[in-house]
PDB file of C-alpha atoms and ligand atoms in Angstrom:
ATOM      1  CA  MET A   1      21.533   0.534   9.910  1.00  0.00           C
ATOM      2  CA  SER A   2      17.728   0.623  10.188  1.00  0.00           C
ATOM      3  CA  ASP A   3      17.059   4.085  11.650  1.00  0.00           C
ATOM      4  CA  PHE A   4      14.766   4.765   8.655  1.00  0.00           C
ATOM      5  CA  LEU A   5      12.158   2.363  10.084  1.00  0.00           C
ATOM      6  CA  LYS A   6       9.805   3.186  12.936  1.00  0.00           C
ATOM      7  CA  LYS A   7       8.137  -0.207  13.258  1.00  0.00           C
ATOM      8  CA  LYS A   8       9.470  -3.541  14.459  1.00  0.00           C
ATOM      9  CA  PHE A   9      10.842  -5.540  11.540  1.00  0.00           C
ATOM     10  CA  PHE A  10      12.301  -8.874  10.512  1.00  0.00           C
ATOM     11  CA  ILE A  11      15.033  -9.351   7.952  1.00  0.00           C
ATOM     12  CA  LYS A  12      14.478 -12.116   5.389  1.00  0.00           C
ATOM     13  CA  ASN A  13      17.001 -12.798   2.625  1.00  0.00           C
ATOM     14  CA  GLY A  14      18.656  -9.446   3.339  1.00  0.00           C
ATOM     15  CA  ILE A  15      15.364  -7.546   2.895  1.00  0.00           C
ATOM     16  CA  TYR A  16      13.558  -5.675   5.712  1.00  0.00           C
ATOM     17  CA  ASP A  17      10.343  -7.624   5.802  1.00  0.00           C
ATOM     18  CA  PHE A  18       6.857  -6.582   6.922  1.00  0.00           C
ATOM     19  CA  ASP A  19       3.805  -8.789   6.427  1.00  0.00           C
ATOM     20  CA  ILE A  20       1.305  -7.582   3.840  1.00  0.00           C
ATOM     21  CA  PHE A  21      -2.275  -7.651   5.155  1.00  0.00           C
ATOM     22  CA  ASP A  22      -4.335  -5.460   2.866  1.00  0.00           C
ATOM     23  CA  ASP A  23      -6.403  -7.308   0.235  1.00  0.00           C
ATOM     24  CA  SER A  24      -5.970  -4.777  -2.584  1.00  0.00           C
ATOM     25  CA  THR A  25      -2.202  -4.631  -2.009  1.00  0.00           C
ATOM     26  CA  LYS A  26      -2.128  -8.431  -2.023  1.00  0.00           C
ATOM     27  CA  LYS A  27      -3.982  -8.400  -5.350  1.00  0.00           C
ATOM     28  CA  VAL A  28      -1.302  -6.085  -6.768  1.00  0.00           C
ATOM     29  CA  THR A  29       1.599  -8.185  -5.436  1.00  0.00           C
ATOM     30  CA  GLU A  30       0.004 -11.303  -6.955  1.00  0.00           C
ATOM     31  CA  PHE A  31      -0.087  -9.421 -10.247  1.00  0.00           C
ATOM     32  CA  TYR A  32       3.598  -8.348 -10.170  1.00  0.00           C
ATOM     33  CA  LYS A  33       4.730 -11.720  -8.840  1.00  0.00           C
ATOM     34  CA  GLU A  34       4.053 -13.266 -12.248  1.00  0.00           C
ATOM     35  CA  SER A  35       5.955 -10.604 -14.130  1.00  0.00           C
ATOM     36  CA  PRO A  36       8.088  -8.281 -11.972  1.00  0.00           C
ATOM     37  CA  PHE A  37       8.233  -4.715 -13.259  1.00  0.00           C
ATOM     38  CA  PRO A  38      10.384  -3.243 -14.721  1.00  0.00           C
ATOM     39  CA  ASN A  39      12.005  -6.449 -15.877  1.00  0.00           C
ATOM     40  CA  TYR A  40      15.763  -6.715 -16.319  1.00  0.00           C
ATOM     41  CA  GLY A  41      17.098  -7.187 -19.824  1.00  0.00           C
ATOM     42  CA  LYS A  42      19.262 -10.258 -20.394  1.00  0.00           C
ATOM     43  CA  LYS A  43      22.387  -8.146 -20.690  1.00  0.00           C
ATOM     44  CA  ASP A  44      21.747  -5.756 -17.787  1.00  0.00           C
ATOM     45  CA  ASN A  45      24.652  -4.995 -15.478  1.00  0.00           C
ATOM     46  CA  LYS A  46      25.861  -2.051 -13.391  1.00  0.00           C
ATOM     47  CA  LEU A  47      26.989  -0.226 -16.524  1.00  0.00           C
ATOM     48  CA  THR A  48      23.720  -0.643 -18.452  1.00  0.00           C
ATOM     49  CA  ILE A  49      21.690   0.510 -15.410  1.00  0.00           C
ATOM     50  CA  LEU A  50      23.937   3.563 -15.195  1.00  0.00           C
ATOM     51  CA  GLU A  51      23.638   4.229 -18.944  1.00  0.00           C
ATOM     52  CA  LYS A  52      19.830   3.907 -18.891  1.00  0.00           C
ATOM     53  CA  GLY A  53      19.547   6.303 -15.948  1.00  0.00           C
ATOM     54  CA  ASN A  54      21.996   8.810 -17.428  1.00  0.00           C
ATOM     55  CA  LYS A  55      20.117   8.821 -20.750  1.00  0.00           C
ATOM     56  CA  ASN A  56      16.825   9.740 -19.101  1.00  0.00           C
ATOM     57  CA  ILE A  57      16.560  13.508 -18.634  1.00  0.00           C
ATOM     58  CA  LEU A  58      14.474  13.157 -15.475  1.00  0.00           C
ATOM     59  CA  THR A  59      16.410  10.467 -13.602  1.00  0.00           C
ATOM     60  CA  SER A  60      19.825  11.908 -14.469  1.00  0.00           C
ATOM     61  CA  GLN A  61      18.817  15.375 -13.236  1.00  0.00           C
ATOM     62  CA  PHE A  62      17.298  13.944 -10.095  1.00  0.00           C
ATOM     63  CA  LYS A  63      20.503  12.023  -9.342  1.00  0.00           C
ATOM     64  CA  LYS A  64      22.685  15.087  -9.933  1.00  0.00           C
ATOM     65  CA  PHE A  65      20.399  17.214  -7.789  1.00  0.00           C
ATOM     66  CA  ILE A  66      20.528  14.690  -4.917  1.00  0.00           C
ATOM     67  CA  GLY A  67      24.302  14.930  -4.784  1.00  0.00           C
ATOM     68  CA  TYR A  68      25.929  13.001  -1.943  1.00  0.00           C
ATOM     69  CA  ASN A  69      25.355  11.973   1.650  1.00  0.00           C
ATOM     70  CA  LYS A  70      21.548  12.103   1.464  1.00  0.00           C
ATOM     71  CA  ASN A  71      18.683   9.844   2.486  1.00  0.00           C
ATOM     72  CA  VAL A  72      16.766   8.879  -0.634  1.00  0.00           C
ATOM     73  CA  LEU A  73      13.525   6.886  -0.807  1.00  0.00           C
ATOM     74  CA  GLU A  74      11.913   5.216  -3.775  1.00  0.00           C
ATOM     75  CA  VAL A  75       8.327   4.167  -3.012  1.00  0.00           C
ATOM     76  CA  GLY A  76       7.138   1.308  -5.217  1.00  0.00           C
ATOM     77  CA  CYS A  77      10.659   0.553  -6.423  1.00  0.00           C
ATOM     78  CA  GLY A  78       9.611  -2.749  -8.043  1.00  0.00           C
ATOM     79  CA  THR A  79      12.755  -4.532  -9.210  1.00  0.00           C
ATOM     80  CA  GLY A  80      14.818  -1.610  -7.940  1.00  0.00           C
ATOM     81  CA  GLN A  81      16.457  -0.471 -11.178  1.00  0.00           C
ATOM     82  CA  LEU A  82      16.092   3.204 -10.344  1.00  0.00           C
ATOM     83  CA  SER A  83      17.047   2.796  -6.682  1.00  0.00           C
ATOM     84  CA  LEU A  84      20.148   0.978  -7.930  1.00  0.00           C
ATOM     85  CA  TYR A  85      20.873   3.834 -10.314  1.00  0.00           C
ATOM     86  CA  PHE A  86      20.602   6.346  -7.459  1.00  0.00           C
ATOM     87  CA  SER A  87      22.958   4.182  -5.360  1.00  0.00           C
ATOM     88  CA  ILE A  88      25.693   3.487  -7.919  1.00  0.00           C
ATOM     89  CA  GLY A  89      28.732   5.718  -7.462  1.00  0.00           C
ATOM     90  CA  THR A  90      27.301   7.675  -4.512  1.00  0.00           C
ATOM     91  CA  ASN A  91      27.441   7.467  -0.725  1.00  0.00           C
ATOM     92  CA  ASN A  92      23.709   8.136  -0.453  1.00  0.00           C
ATOM     93  CA  ASN A  93      21.584   6.023   1.837  1.00  0.00           C
ATOM     94  CA  VAL A  94      19.013   4.717  -0.653  1.00  0.00           C
ATOM     95  CA  ILE A  95      15.873   2.891   0.461  1.00  0.00           C
ATOM     96  CA  GLY A  96      13.610   1.043  -1.979  1.00  0.00           C
ATOM     97  CA  LEU A  97      10.173   0.112  -0.648  1.00  0.00           C
ATOM     98  CA  ASP A  98       7.773  -2.252  -2.379  1.00  0.00           C
ATOM     99  CA  PRO A  99       5.291  -4.920  -1.243  1.00  0.00           C
ATOM    100  CA  THR A 100       6.204  -7.420  -3.992  1.00  0.00           C
ATOM    101  CA  LYS A 101       8.767  -9.892  -2.665  1.00  0.00           C
ATOM    102  CA  GLU A 102       9.618 -11.339  -6.090  1.00  0.00           C
ATOM    103  CA  SER A 103      10.540  -7.886  -7.454  1.00  0.00           C
ATOM    104  CA  LEU A 104      12.650  -7.030  -4.412  1.00  0.00           C
ATOM    105  CA  MET A 105      14.495 -10.357  -4.628  1.00  0.00           C
ATOM    106  CA  LEU A 106      15.609  -9.406  -8.165  1.00  0.00           C
ATOM    107  CA  ALA A 107      16.783  -6.017  -6.842  1.00  0.00           C
ATOM    108  CA  LYS A 108      18.676  -7.669  -3.979  1.00  0.00           C
ATOM    109  CA  LYS A 109      20.352 -10.190  -6.276  1.00  0.00           C
ATOM    110  CA  PHE A 110      21.423  -7.442  -8.645  1.00  0.00           C
ATOM    111  CA  ALA A 111      22.804  -5.331  -5.765  1.00  0.00           C
ATOM    112  CA  ASP A 112      24.715  -8.305  -4.329  1.00  0.00           C
ATOM    113  CA  ASP A 113      26.069  -9.454  -7.713  1.00  0.00           C
ATOM    114  CA  ASN A 114      27.299  -5.930  -8.408  1.00  0.00           C
ATOM    115  CA  ASN A 115      28.640  -5.077  -4.917  1.00  0.00           C
ATOM    116  CA  ILE A 116      26.193  -2.235  -4.362  1.00  0.00           C
ATOM    117  CA  SER A 117      25.982  -1.843  -0.597  1.00  0.00           C
ATOM    118  CA  ASN A 118      24.224   1.504  -0.063  1.00  0.00           C
ATOM    119  CA  LEU A 119      20.767   0.271  -1.108  1.00  0.00           C
ATOM    120  CA  ASN A 120      18.391  -1.110   1.548  1.00  0.00           C
ATOM    121  CA  LEU A 121      15.228  -2.861   0.437  1.00  0.00           C
ATOM    122  CA  VAL A 122      11.992  -2.867   2.422  1.00  0.00           C
ATOM    123  CA  LYS A 123       9.118  -5.218   1.705  1.00  0.00           C
ATOM    124  CA  ALA A 124       6.099  -3.275   2.947  1.00  0.00           C
ATOM    125  CA  ASP A 125       2.796  -1.708   1.988  1.00  0.00           C
ATOM    126  CA  ILE A 126       2.980   2.115   1.914  1.00  0.00           C
ATOM    127  CA  PHE A 127      -0.295   2.170   3.902  1.00  0.00           C
ATOM    128  CA  ASP A 128       1.369   0.403   6.828  1.00  0.00           C
ATOM    129  CA  ASP A 129       3.429   3.551   7.402  1.00  0.00           C
ATOM    130  CA  VAL A 130       6.649   1.840   8.487  1.00  0.00           C
ATOM    131  CA  LEU A 131       9.115   4.617   7.600  1.00  0.00           C
ATOM    132  CA  ASN A 132      10.387   7.201  10.014  1.00  0.00           C
ATOM    133  CA  ASP A 133       8.915  10.699   9.875  1.00  0.00           C
ATOM    134  CA  GLU A 134      10.984  13.556   8.419  1.00  0.00           C
ATOM    135  CA  TYR A 135      13.835  11.248   7.475  1.00  0.00           C
ATOM    136  CA  PHE A 136      14.305  11.593   3.717  1.00  0.00           C
ATOM    137  CA  HIS A 137      15.874  14.421   1.732  1.00  0.00           C
ATOM    138  CA  PHE A 138      14.386  13.070  -1.519  1.00  0.00           C
ATOM    139  CA  ILE A 139      11.411  10.878  -2.317  1.00  0.00           C
ATOM    140  CA  TRP A 140      10.719   9.437  -5.749  1.00  0.00           C
ATOM    141  CA  CYS A 141       7.412   7.690  -6.431  1.00  0.00           C
ATOM    142  CA  ASN A 142       6.667   7.174 -10.106  1.00  0.00           C
ATOM    143  CA  GLY A 143       3.932   4.956 -11.529  1.00  0.00           C
ATOM    144  CA  VAL A 144       2.848   3.610  -8.161  1.00  0.00           C
ATOM    145  CA  LEU A 145       0.107   5.493  -6.315  1.00  0.00           C
ATOM    146  CA  HIS A 146      -2.430   5.026  -9.149  1.00  0.00           C
ATOM    147  CA  HIS A 147      -2.113   1.283  -8.483  1.00  0.00           C
ATOM    148  CA  THR A 148      -3.155   1.644  -4.835  1.00  0.00           C
ATOM    149  CA  LYS A 149      -6.591   1.690  -3.193  1.00  0.00           C
ATOM    150  CA  ASN A 150      -6.278   5.328  -2.067  1.00  0.00           C
ATOM    151  CA  PRO A 151      -3.561   7.396  -3.800  1.00  0.00           C
ATOM    152  CA  GLU A 152      -4.190  10.546  -1.758  1.00  0.00           C
ATOM    153  CA  ARG A 153      -3.857   8.727   1.556  1.00  0.00           C
ATOM    154  CA  ALA A 154      -0.720   6.984   0.283  1.00  0.00           C
ATOM    155  CA  PHE A 155       0.695  10.389  -0.646  1.00  0.00           C
ATOM    156  CA  ASN A 156      -0.091  11.793   2.815  1.00  0.00           C
ATOM    157  CA  ILE A 157       1.833   8.911   4.362  1.00  0.00           C
ATOM    158  CA  LEU A 158       4.900   9.280   2.177  1.00  0.00           C
ATOM    159  CA  ALA A 159       4.894  13.075   2.668  1.00  0.00           C
ATOM    160  CA  LYS A 160       5.286  12.543   6.418  1.00  0.00           C
ATOM    161  CA  SER A 161       8.661  10.890   5.916  1.00  0.00           C
ATOM    162  CA  LEU A 162      10.007  13.837   3.906  1.00  0.00           C
ATOM    163  CA  LYS A 163      12.336  16.245   5.752  1.00  0.00           C
ATOM    164  CA  ARG A 164      11.779  20.006   5.738  1.00  0.00           C
ATOM    165  CA  ASN A 165      13.241  21.419   2.502  1.00  0.00           C
ATOM    166  CA  GLY A 166      13.171  17.905   1.091  1.00  0.00           C
ATOM    167  CA  TYR A 167      11.938  17.227  -2.458  1.00  0.00           C
ATOM    168  CA  VAL A 168       9.264  14.803  -3.618  1.00  0.00           C
ATOM    169  CA  LEU A 169       8.603  13.623  -7.172  1.00  0.00           C
ATOM    170  CA  ILE A 170       5.316  11.923  -8.030  1.00  0.00           C
ATOM    171  CA  GLY A 171       4.350  10.340 -11.354  1.00  0.00           C
ATOM    172  CA  LEU A 172       0.711   9.407 -11.995  1.00  0.00           C
ATOM    173  CA  TYR A 173      -1.559   8.452 -14.870  1.00  0.00           C
ATOM    174  CA  ASN A 174      -3.259  11.572 -16.173  1.00  0.00           C
ATOM    175  CA  LYS A 175      -7.030  11.679 -16.555  1.00  0.00           C
ATOM    176  CA  ILE A 176      -6.778  13.445 -19.922  1.00  0.00           C
ATOM    177  CA  GLY A 177      -3.305  12.466 -21.111  1.00  0.00           C
ATOM    178  CA  ARG A 178      -3.893   8.709 -20.847  1.00  0.00           C
ATOM    179  CA  VAL A 179      -6.690   8.696 -23.421  1.00  0.00           C
ATOM    180  CA  ARG A 180      -4.534   7.067 -26.102  1.00  0.00           C
ATOM    181  CA  THR A 181      -3.622   4.172 -23.826  1.00  0.00           C
ATOM    182  CA  ILE A 182      -7.260   3.708 -22.866  1.00  0.00           C
ATOM    183  CA  ILE A 183      -8.185   3.487 -26.560  1.00  0.00           C
ATOM    184  CA  ARG A 184      -5.322   1.016 -27.083  1.00  0.00           C
ATOM    185  CA  LYS A 185      -6.696  -1.018 -24.176  1.00  0.00           C
ATOM    186  CA  TYR A 186      -9.933  -1.524 -26.137  1.00  0.00           C
ATOM    187  CA  ILE A 187      -7.976  -2.332 -29.306  1.00  0.00           C
ATOM    188  CA  PHE A 188      -6.039  -4.942 -27.316  1.00  0.00           C
ATOM    189  CA  LYS A 189      -9.265  -6.436 -25.904  1.00  0.00           C
ATOM    190  CA  ILE A 190     -10.923  -6.684 -29.311  1.00  0.00           C
ATOM    191  CA  PHE A 191      -8.026  -7.466 -31.673  1.00  0.00           C
ATOM    192  CA  GLY A 192      -5.311  -8.894 -29.408  1.00  0.00           C
ATOM    193  CA  ILE A 193      -1.588  -8.384 -29.061  1.00  0.00           C
ATOM    194  CA  TYR A 194      -0.526  -8.352 -32.737  1.00  0.00           C
ATOM    195  CA  VAL A 195      -2.682  -5.337 -33.567  1.00  0.00           C
ATOM    196  CA  LEU A 196      -1.636  -3.657 -30.307  1.00  0.00           C
ATOM    197  CA  LYS A 197       1.996  -3.862 -31.423  1.00  0.00           C
ATOM    198  CA  LEU A 198       1.178  -1.574 -34.353  1.00  0.00           C
ATOM    199  CA  PHE A 199      -0.113   1.158 -32.048  1.00  0.00           C
ATOM    200  CA  ASP A 200       2.044   1.052 -28.919  1.00  0.00           C
ATOM    201  CA  PRO A 201       5.429   2.764 -29.506  1.00  0.00           C
ATOM    202  CA  THR A 202       6.978   1.400 -26.287  1.00  0.00           C
ATOM    203  CA  LEU A 203       6.082  -2.115 -27.355  1.00  0.00           C
ATOM    204  CA  LYS A 204       7.623  -1.515 -30.783  1.00  0.00           C
ATOM    205  CA  ASN A 205      10.880  -0.426 -29.098  1.00  0.00           C
ATOM    206  CA  LEU A 206      10.954  -3.598 -26.999  1.00  0.00           C
ATOM    207  CA  LYS A 207      10.615  -5.814 -30.076  1.00  0.00           C
ATOM    208  CA  ASN A 208      13.574  -8.045 -29.192  1.00  0.00           C
ATOM    209  CA  ASP A 209      12.752  -8.720 -25.589  1.00  0.00           C
ATOM    210  CA  LYS A 210       9.716 -10.928 -25.003  1.00  0.00           C
ATOM    211  CA  GLU A 211       9.907 -10.743 -21.186  1.00  0.00           C
ATOM    212  CA  GLN A 212      10.015  -6.945 -21.154  1.00  0.00           C
ATOM    213  CA  GLN A 213       7.154  -6.853 -23.681  1.00  0.00           C
ATOM    214  CA  LYS A 214       5.096  -9.091 -21.415  1.00  0.00           C
ATOM    215  CA  ALA A 215       5.823  -6.918 -18.348  1.00  0.00           C
ATOM    216  CA  TRP A 216       4.801  -3.762 -20.280  1.00  0.00           C
ATOM    217  CA  ILE A 217       1.554  -5.251 -21.667  1.00  0.00           C
ATOM    218  CA  ARG A 218       0.497  -6.510 -18.263  1.00  0.00           C
ATOM    219  CA  ASP A 219       1.358  -3.216 -16.582  1.00  0.00           C
ATOM    220  CA  GLN A 220      -0.401  -1.006 -19.133  1.00  0.00           C
ATOM    221  CA  TYR A 221      -3.358  -3.058 -20.256  1.00  0.00           C
ATOM    222  CA  LEU A 222      -4.137  -5.761 -17.703  1.00  0.00           C
ATOM    223  CA  HIS A 223      -3.594  -4.145 -14.307  1.00  0.00           C
ATOM    224  CA  PRO A 224      -6.210  -5.030 -11.629  1.00  0.00           C
ATOM    225  CA  ILE A 225      -6.056  -1.587  -9.929  1.00  0.00           C
ATOM    226  CA  GLU A 226      -5.656   1.659 -11.828  1.00  0.00           C
ATOM    227  CA  SER A 227      -6.853   5.226 -11.241  1.00  0.00           C
ATOM    228  CA  LEU A 228      -6.460   8.470 -13.190  1.00  0.00           C
ATOM    229  CA  HIS A 229      -5.515  11.888 -11.759  1.00  0.00           C
ATOM    230  CA  THR A 230      -5.084  15.559 -12.591  1.00  0.00           C
ATOM    231  CA  ILE A 231      -2.490  18.217 -11.879  1.00  0.00           C
ATOM    232  CA  ASP A 232      -5.025  20.141  -9.766  1.00  0.00           C
ATOM    233  CA  GLU A 233      -5.690  17.112  -7.614  1.00  0.00           C
ATOM    234  CA  VAL A 234      -1.986  16.753  -6.830  1.00  0.00           C
ATOM    235  CA  LEU A 235      -1.670  20.500  -6.163  1.00  0.00           C
ATOM    236  CA  ASN A 236      -4.307  19.970  -3.464  1.00  0.00           C
ATOM    237  CA  TRP A 237      -2.373  17.068  -2.001  1.00  0.00           C
ATOM    238  CA  PHE A 238       0.726  19.296  -1.932  1.00  0.00           C
ATOM    239  CA  ASP A 239      -1.176  22.108  -0.189  1.00  0.00           C
ATOM    240  CA  ASN A 240      -2.601  19.755   2.419  1.00  0.00           C
ATOM    241  CA  ASN A 241       0.875  18.461   3.264  1.00  0.00           C
ATOM    242  CA  ASN A 242       2.703  21.763   3.393  1.00  0.00           C
ATOM    243  CA  ILE A 243       4.525  21.047   0.150  1.00  0.00           C
ATOM    244  CA  LYS A 244       5.306  23.867  -2.244  1.00  0.00           C
ATOM    245  CA  PHE A 245       4.799  23.195  -5.949  1.00  0.00           C
ATOM    246  CA  VAL A 246       8.144  23.375  -7.800  1.00  0.00           C
ATOM    247  CA  ASN A 247       7.661  22.103 -11.341  1.00  0.00           C
ATOM    248  CA  SER A 248       5.761  19.610 -13.477  1.00  0.00           C
ATOM    249  CA  ILE A 249       5.865  17.624 -16.678  1.00  0.00           C
ATOM    250  CA  PRO A 250       4.005  18.755 -18.695  1.00  0.00           C
ATOM    251  CA  SER A 251       5.132  22.231 -17.702  1.00  0.00           C
ATOM    252  CA  PHE A 252       2.855  25.147 -18.523  1.00  0.00           C
ATOM    253  CA  ASP A 253       4.860  26.415 -21.456  1.00  0.00           C
ATOM    254  CA  LEU A 254       4.575  25.804 -25.200  1.00  0.00           C
ATOM    255  CA  LYS A 255       8.357  25.514 -25.431  1.00  0.00           C
ATOM    256  CA  PRO A 256       9.116  23.576 -22.263  1.00  0.00           C
ATOM    257  CA  ASP A 257      12.671  23.358 -20.933  1.00  0.00           C
ATOM    258  CA  TYR A 258      12.981  20.102 -19.027  1.00  0.00           C
ATOM    259  CA  ASN A 259      16.700  20.558 -18.432  1.00  0.00           C
ATOM    260  CA  ASN A 260      16.079  22.349 -15.175  1.00  0.00           C
ATOM    261  CA  ILE A 261      13.200  20.568 -13.503  1.00  0.00           C
ATOM    262  CA  PHE A 262      14.038  21.770 -10.005  1.00  0.00           C
ATOM    263  CA  LYS A 263      13.620  25.403 -11.015  1.00  0.00           C
ATOM    264  CA  ASP A 264      10.437  26.981  -9.600  1.00  0.00           C
ATOM    265  CA  GLN A 265       7.595  27.273 -12.085  1.00  0.00           C
ATOM    266  CA  SER A 266       4.423  29.269 -11.453  1.00  0.00           C
ATOM    267  CA  ARG A 267       1.249  27.236 -10.902  1.00  0.00           C
ATOM    268  CA  SER A 268      -0.326  29.123 -13.777  1.00  0.00           C
ATOM    269  CA  SER A 269      -4.141  29.112 -14.165  1.00  0.00           C
ATOM    270  CA  THR A 270      -6.670  26.257 -14.053  1.00  0.00           C
ATOM    271  CA  LEU A 271      -7.456  26.752 -17.722  1.00  0.00           C
ATOM    272  CA  LYS A 272      -3.791  26.595 -18.750  1.00  0.00           C
ATOM    273  CA  ARG A 273      -3.238  23.517 -16.626  1.00  0.00           C
ATOM    274  CA  ILE A 274      -6.157  21.778 -18.355  1.00  0.00           C
ATOM    275  CA  PHE A 275      -4.838  22.877 -21.749  1.00  0.00           C
ATOM    276  CA  PHE A 276      -1.373  21.385 -21.148  1.00  0.00           C
ATOM    277  CA  GLN A 277      -2.879  18.134 -19.915  1.00  0.00           C
ATOM    278  CA  PHE A 278      -4.994  18.046 -23.071  1.00  0.00           C
ATOM    279  CA  LEU A 279      -1.841  18.520 -25.197  1.00  0.00           C
ATOM    280  CA  MET A 280      -0.400  15.370 -23.619  1.00  0.00           C
ATOM    281  CA  ILE A 281      -2.759  13.355 -25.834  1.00  0.00           C
ATOM    282  CA  PHE A 282      -0.795  14.496 -28.891  1.00  0.00           C
ATOM    283  CA  ASN A 283       2.773  14.383 -27.599  1.00  0.00           C
ATOM    284  CA  LYS A 284       5.195  11.711 -26.361  1.00  0.00           C
ATOM    285  CA  LEU A 285       3.795  11.876 -22.823  1.00  0.00           C
ATOM    286  CA  GLY A 286       0.434  10.684 -24.101  1.00  0.00           C
ATOM    287  CA  SER A 287       1.815   8.074 -26.475  1.00  0.00           C
ATOM    288  CA  ASP A 288       3.928   6.514 -23.679  1.00  0.00           C
ATOM    289  CA  GLY A 289       1.129   5.888 -21.194  1.00  0.00           C
ATOM    290  CA  GLY A 290       0.056   9.360 -20.132  1.00  0.00           C
ATOM    291  CA  VAL A 291       2.075   9.758 -16.946  1.00  0.00           C
ATOM    292  CA  PHE A 292       2.467  13.295 -15.580  1.00  0.00           C
ATOM    293  CA  ILE A 293       5.139  14.309 -13.087  1.00  0.00           C
ATOM    294  CA  MET A 294       4.823  16.716 -10.171  1.00  0.00           C
ATOM    295  CA  ILE A 295       7.747  17.955  -8.095  1.00  0.00           C
ATOM    296  CA  GLY A 296       7.337  19.636  -4.718  1.00  0.00           C
ATOM    297  CA  LYS A 297       9.440  20.883  -1.821  1.00  0.00           C
ATOM    298  CA  LYS A 298       8.413  20.605   1.837  1.00  0.00           C
ATOM    299  CA  ASN A 299       8.187  23.914   3.679  1.00  0.00           C
TER     300      ASN A 299
HETATM  301  C1  SAM B   1       4.201   0.011 -12.398  1.00  0.00           C
HETATM  302  S1  SAM B   1       5.202  -0.560 -11.111  1.00  0.00           S
HETATM  303  C2  SAM B   1       6.343   0.790 -11.050  1.00  0.00           C
HETATM  304  C3  SAM B   1       7.717   0.380 -10.630  1.00  0.00           C
HETATM  305  C4  SAM B   1       8.723   1.512 -10.664  1.00  0.00           C
HETATM  306  N1  SAM B   1       8.329   2.582  -9.782  1.00  0.00           N
HETATM  307  C5  SAM B   1       8.901   2.017 -12.059  1.00  0.00           C
HETATM  308  O1  SAM B   1       8.593   3.174 -12.361  1.00  0.00           O
HETATM  309  O2  SAM B   1       9.393   1.248 -12.886  1.00  0.00           O
HETATM  310  C6  SAM B   1       4.223  -0.265  -9.651  1.00  0.00           C
HETATM  311  C7  SAM B   1       4.902  -0.712  -8.374  1.00  0.00           C
HETATM  312  O3  SAM B   1       4.139  -0.222  -7.273  1.00  0.00           O
HETATM  313  C8  SAM B   1       4.190  -1.170  -6.249  1.00  0.00           C
HETATM  314  N2  SAM B   1       3.059  -0.972  -5.328  1.00  0.00           N
HETATM  315  C9  SAM B   1       1.763  -1.262  -5.565  1.00  0.00           C
HETATM  316  N3  SAM B   1       1.023  -1.063  -4.460  1.00  0.00           N
HETATM  317  C10 SAM B   1       1.872  -0.586  -3.506  1.00  0.00           C
HETATM  318  C11 SAM B   1       1.705  -0.205  -2.144  1.00  0.00           C
HETATM  319  N4  SAM B   1       0.520  -0.281  -1.555  1.00  0.00           N
HETATM  320  N5  SAM B   1       2.795   0.230  -1.457  1.00  0.00           N
HETATM  321  C12 SAM B   1       4.004   0.312  -2.079  1.00  0.00           C
HETATM  322  N6  SAM B   1       4.215  -0.046  -3.370  1.00  0.00           N
HETATM  323  C13 SAM B   1       3.170  -0.510  -4.070  1.00  0.00           C
HETATM  324  C14 SAM B   1       4.099  -2.494  -6.999  1.00  0.00           C
HETATM  325  O4  SAM B   1       4.526  -3.600  -6.237  1.00  0.00           O
HETATM  326  C15 SAM B   1       4.980  -2.216  -8.221  1.00  0.00           C
HETATM  327  O5  SAM B   1       6.307  -2.616  -8.014  1.00  0.00           O
END
């Protein structure tokens, strides 16, 4: 079934295939080709993917909230681990879109090896706007738009394919909250990988897996295209696309409750929003790369 696509397509190796034309997207696919992200661990199988997703407060809530019988899109799915997680044990129609063939091939192999049949993979550039309008109940796009040539335009395109009352989740590098990673980037440049290992907590946790370490270092410190964003910027994107702000991480509360991320939160004030982005520098959000999350619902 390909009713989620509005442009003429070919299927290659079981993947809906569109040619990639844009130079900056090609640069990014060349980058991920060498080290697909996120890499699979040696022991990964259906159960470990499920365990990883269930352990993460954000992905497990998102999956529960989706429920069943929905159209779900992951933009920039990479090797598809999250799209696979959303597919396993559900009858949802999950679509993973990414321009990097090598990453999608890993996703396809994993899906085939594990008899997961409700995940469709699309090799395409988000800017080529190949997905049907108002088709998806849920869109997840984490860690992707800041690696594109024009994140706002990419957002406008993905927002078109969201249904009315559908939810979108966006994760982006924060202009303030990523300061620690930017400092680590300089440490890496001057002193190299061994010193970096002392300062990067994610890297420390991956100590036994060289391939995953390599994928993380490349993604965080050597990426050819990277931009930084703010909560207010994304609020503007939401407004321009008729999307109501629902919640964010960081939330605007000193004792945040992230167990109910689909509950409406007030936008608060500009000053408070800046303050909570500043706090990211000192908490886990800032130590893990400085990604902030915004959730919205289409009116
Ligand atoms: C850091 S990885 C994130 C992968 C996954 N979302 C995650 O959180 O693990 C960024 C992904 O964005 C994809 N990407 C980059 N430019 C893109 C574009 N123009 N359209 C769609 N995806 C893109 C890359 O191929 C890569 O798989």
